[in-house]
XYZ file of C-alpha atoms in Angstrom:
250
model
C -41.155 52.851 -51.017
C -40.026 55.767 -52.578
C -36.675 57.082 -51.887
C -35.869 59.779 -49.506
C -35.231 62.439 -52.669
C -35.243 62.343 -56.703
C -32.554 61.182 -59.148
C -31.262 61.770 -62.267
C -27.778 60.741 -62.500
C -27.252 56.763 -62.374
C -23.279 56.584 -63.051
C -21.000 54.763 -60.386
C -20.685 55.809 -56.890
C -18.242 58.413 -55.980
C -15.290 57.405 -53.657
C -15.828 57.660 -50.049
C -12.906 60.016 -49.773
C -14.449 62.312 -52.321
C -17.950 62.271 -50.474
C -16.072 62.825 -47.274
C -14.489 65.843 -48.897
C -17.637 67.262 -49.662
C -19.182 66.654 -46.329
C -16.284 68.210 -44.896
C -16.057 71.122 -46.969
C -20.154 71.919 -46.206
C -19.513 71.535 -42.478
C -16.655 73.904 -42.358
C -18.550 76.565 -43.889
C -21.980 76.036 -41.629
C -19.841 75.842 -38.561
C -17.119 78.274 -39.862
C -14.358 75.949 -38.027
C -12.080 73.644 -40.425
C -12.969 70.232 -40.929
C -10.850 67.694 -42.921
C -10.658 64.338 -44.089
C -7.939 62.147 -42.576
C -8.164 58.133 -43.379
C -11.975 56.809 -43.524
C -13.154 59.797 -41.874
C -14.136 63.603 -41.921
C -12.487 65.222 -38.517
C -13.951 68.404 -37.543
C -13.075 70.481 -34.110
C -12.501 68.948 -31.058
C -13.922 65.132 -30.822
C -16.095 65.575 -33.770
C -16.438 63.395 -36.755
C -18.192 62.017 -39.746
C -18.245 58.768 -41.069
C -20.050 56.991 -44.068
C -22.048 54.166 -43.226
C -22.595 50.843 -45.292
C -23.882 51.572 -48.631
C -27.065 49.799 -48.456
C -28.826 50.795 -51.604
C -26.068 50.853 -54.318
C -27.389 54.250 -55.469
C -25.013 56.795 -56.422
C -27.109 59.670 -54.821
C -27.466 57.777 -51.436
C -25.159 58.709 -48.520
C -25.409 57.441 -45.206
C -23.826 59.496 -42.773
C -22.812 58.773 -39.324
C -22.310 62.151 -37.094
C -19.919 61.032 -34.181
C -20.097 63.544 -31.344
C -17.188 62.183 -29.571
C -14.958 59.939 -31.397
C -13.354 58.540 -28.487
C -17.150 57.238 -27.797
C -18.891 56.576 -30.736
C -20.887 53.824 -29.499
C -23.269 56.060 -27.720
C -22.449 59.436 -29.414
C -23.330 58.605 -33.014
C -26.129 59.938 -34.882
C -26.808 58.030 -38.002
C -29.133 59.069 -40.873
C -29.074 58.986 -44.758
C -30.401 61.180 -47.687
C -30.748 60.768 -51.269
C -29.793 63.505 -53.687
C -30.811 64.344 -57.653
C -29.159 65.681 -60.255
C -27.127 65.310 -63.901
C -23.666 64.141 -62.792
C -22.841 62.195 -59.661
C -21.433 65.150 -58.176
C -24.185 67.192 -58.243
C -26.290 64.372 -56.946
C -24.415 63.834 -53.798
C -24.051 67.300 -53.260
C -27.592 67.828 -53.340
C -28.094 65.008 -51.017
C -25.579 66.603 -48.580
C -27.410 69.797 -48.659
C -30.721 68.036 -47.824
C -28.927 66.386 -44.847
C -27.478 69.360 -43.939
C -30.659 71.420 -44.027
C -32.665 68.744 -41.591
C -30.586 66.583 -39.647
C -27.442 68.512 -39.965
C -28.904 71.778 -38.361
C -30.231 69.868 -35.626
C -26.995 68.419 -34.587
C -25.465 71.815 -35.277
C -27.728 73.172 -32.887
C -26.703 70.812 -30.029
C -23.446 72.064 -30.086
C -23.922 75.839 -30.347
C -26.969 75.437 -27.988
C -28.276 79.205 -28.875
C -31.085 78.762 -31.509
C -29.240 79.735 -34.375
C -29.775 76.410 -36.409
C -32.581 74.916 -35.060
C -35.333 75.109 -32.333
C -35.415 73.402 -28.512
C -38.674 72.331 -27.252
C -38.564 71.654 -23.383
C -40.056 68.111 -22.056
C -43.151 69.755 -20.957
C -43.813 71.801 -24.271
C -47.128 70.465 -25.926
C -45.594 71.050 -29.395
C -42.339 68.732 -28.024
C -42.067 64.990 -27.554
C -43.419 64.867 -24.017
C -40.532 64.024 -21.375
C -37.539 64.544 -23.634
C -35.825 67.946 -24.343
C -36.118 67.878 -28.367
C -34.268 69.752 -31.110
C -36.266 70.291 -33.971
C -34.011 70.161 -37.306
C -34.922 72.206 -40.609
C -37.918 71.201 -42.847
C -37.418 70.923 -46.523
C -39.648 69.808 -49.263
C -39.741 69.482 -53.351
C -42.372 68.256 -55.641
C -43.963 69.088 -58.829
C -46.966 71.477 -59.651
C -48.509 74.620 -58.389
C -48.963 73.247 -54.829
C -45.429 71.555 -54.385
C -44.807 73.323 -51.187
C -47.972 72.167 -49.406
C -46.719 69.303 -47.547
C -43.573 71.321 -46.246
C -46.229 74.165 -45.498
C -48.075 71.342 -43.438
C -45.130 70.087 -41.621
C -44.179 73.444 -40.489
C -47.790 74.228 -39.035
C -48.139 70.758 -37.618
C -46.047 69.536 -35.013
C -45.374 65.833 -35.425
C -43.543 65.033 -32.129
C -46.670 64.806 -30.287
C -48.614 62.637 -32.749
C -45.364 59.962 -33.109
C -44.161 59.826 -29.262
C -46.894 56.938 -28.267
C -45.447 55.059 -30.715
C -41.969 55.528 -30.393
C -41.169 56.012 -26.630
C -40.902 52.085 -25.994
C -38.774 51.438 -28.744
C -35.730 53.342 -27.519
C -32.485 51.266 -26.551
C -30.675 54.630 -24.627
C -31.922 57.683 -22.859
C -30.222 60.264 -24.999
C -29.376 61.385 -28.463
C -32.136 59.818 -30.498
C -32.369 60.773 -34.074
C -35.559 60.472 -35.699
C -36.415 61.519 -39.380
C -39.503 61.816 -41.057
C -39.922 61.735 -44.916
C -43.299 61.863 -46.336
C -45.495 63.016 -49.200
C -47.270 61.722 -52.276
C -47.003 62.139 -56.003
C -49.371 60.684 -58.435
C -50.297 57.476 -57.276
C -47.440 56.707 -55.077
C -47.521 57.834 -51.310
C -44.611 57.853 -49.041
C -44.747 57.941 -44.930
C -41.655 56.938 -43.332
C -40.203 57.269 -39.847
C -36.571 56.296 -38.863
C -34.975 56.216 -35.636
C -31.319 56.178 -35.558
C -31.360 54.957 -39.128
C -33.479 52.145 -39.024
C -37.407 52.163 -40.442
C -39.976 52.495 -37.516
C -42.841 50.616 -38.668
C -45.498 51.762 -35.965
C -44.395 55.392 -36.443
C -44.376 55.205 -39.928
C -47.957 54.052 -39.823
C -48.795 56.772 -37.714
C -47.511 59.490 -39.703
C -49.398 57.896 -42.716
C -52.555 58.326 -40.948
C -52.339 62.124 -40.482
C -54.133 64.650 -42.646
C -51.201 65.956 -44.572
C -52.214 67.301 -47.872
C -52.016 65.241 -51.045
C -52.074 67.834 -53.945
C -53.944 66.317 -56.828
C -52.117 66.441 -60.202
C -48.512 67.057 -58.922
C -45.860 66.068 -56.268
C -45.156 67.212 -52.702
C -42.868 65.606 -50.012
C -41.365 66.885 -47.022
C -38.252 65.744 -44.760
C -37.446 66.707 -41.211
C -35.498 65.754 -38.262
C -36.386 65.564 -34.599
C -33.378 65.207 -32.241
C -34.200 63.659 -28.604
C -31.337 65.108 -26.395
C -32.432 63.324 -23.044
C -35.315 62.028 -21.589
C -35.060 64.185 -18.313
C -35.780 67.268 -20.545
C -35.476 70.898 -19.539
C -31.804 72.674 -19.073
C -30.793 69.361 -17.510
C -31.152 67.646 -20.886
C -29.394 70.112 -22.509
C -26.586 69.980 -20.371
C -26.582 66.089 -20.544
C -26.262 66.476 -24.826
C -23.544 68.947 -24.405
C -21.780 66.602 -22.025
C -21.857 63.833 -24.748
C -19.649 65.646 -26.804
C -16.805 66.468 -24.234
């Protein structure tokens, strides 16, 4: 299975405190509020924090990011995800991984805090393009590839909502009724094809098979991939779901 990104720098991994500093800087810019590194976490305003997850790949450009909405209650307020960047130096590679995370997963998380549509879009529990029964925030869609049609999968993802297709395979596997993170990464290049769904950072086989069976484009003679993130706020949906999601940060 292909990694979530492309790589060019194969040097040693950056120290965790350096990676946390890079994340803190980008979040400070995005939120226009200060983040700083203290100990083994990046601390944001109020109860927010970011912790680096366990390195499960050994790859210098792979970053596991645990976004904690309430640092005093991390058990049920942490949304985990990972991203892999590409570049010619370790710094460039990690910076790209953070950018990918911030443009997809991060945008949904920041919208959960902002609640004004400035970072991502909201879908009510009964929206036909949403996740049935859940209030959902749809993070950004990023894409990359090679060739004349390298944006084909990204465009398809923007025009074809994934949530209604994935819901039947996903809904019975959740272990809590709020703040579920669903990442989709899919595309093809040459003889390789990837379709992966991760729920709270863990590969979901059944939903990945559903994604693989959808008619997204497979450009010939090129490479096209897309990544996006769905944040399921609460299974009661609507305004009550929004309030419950906001309460989790308190």
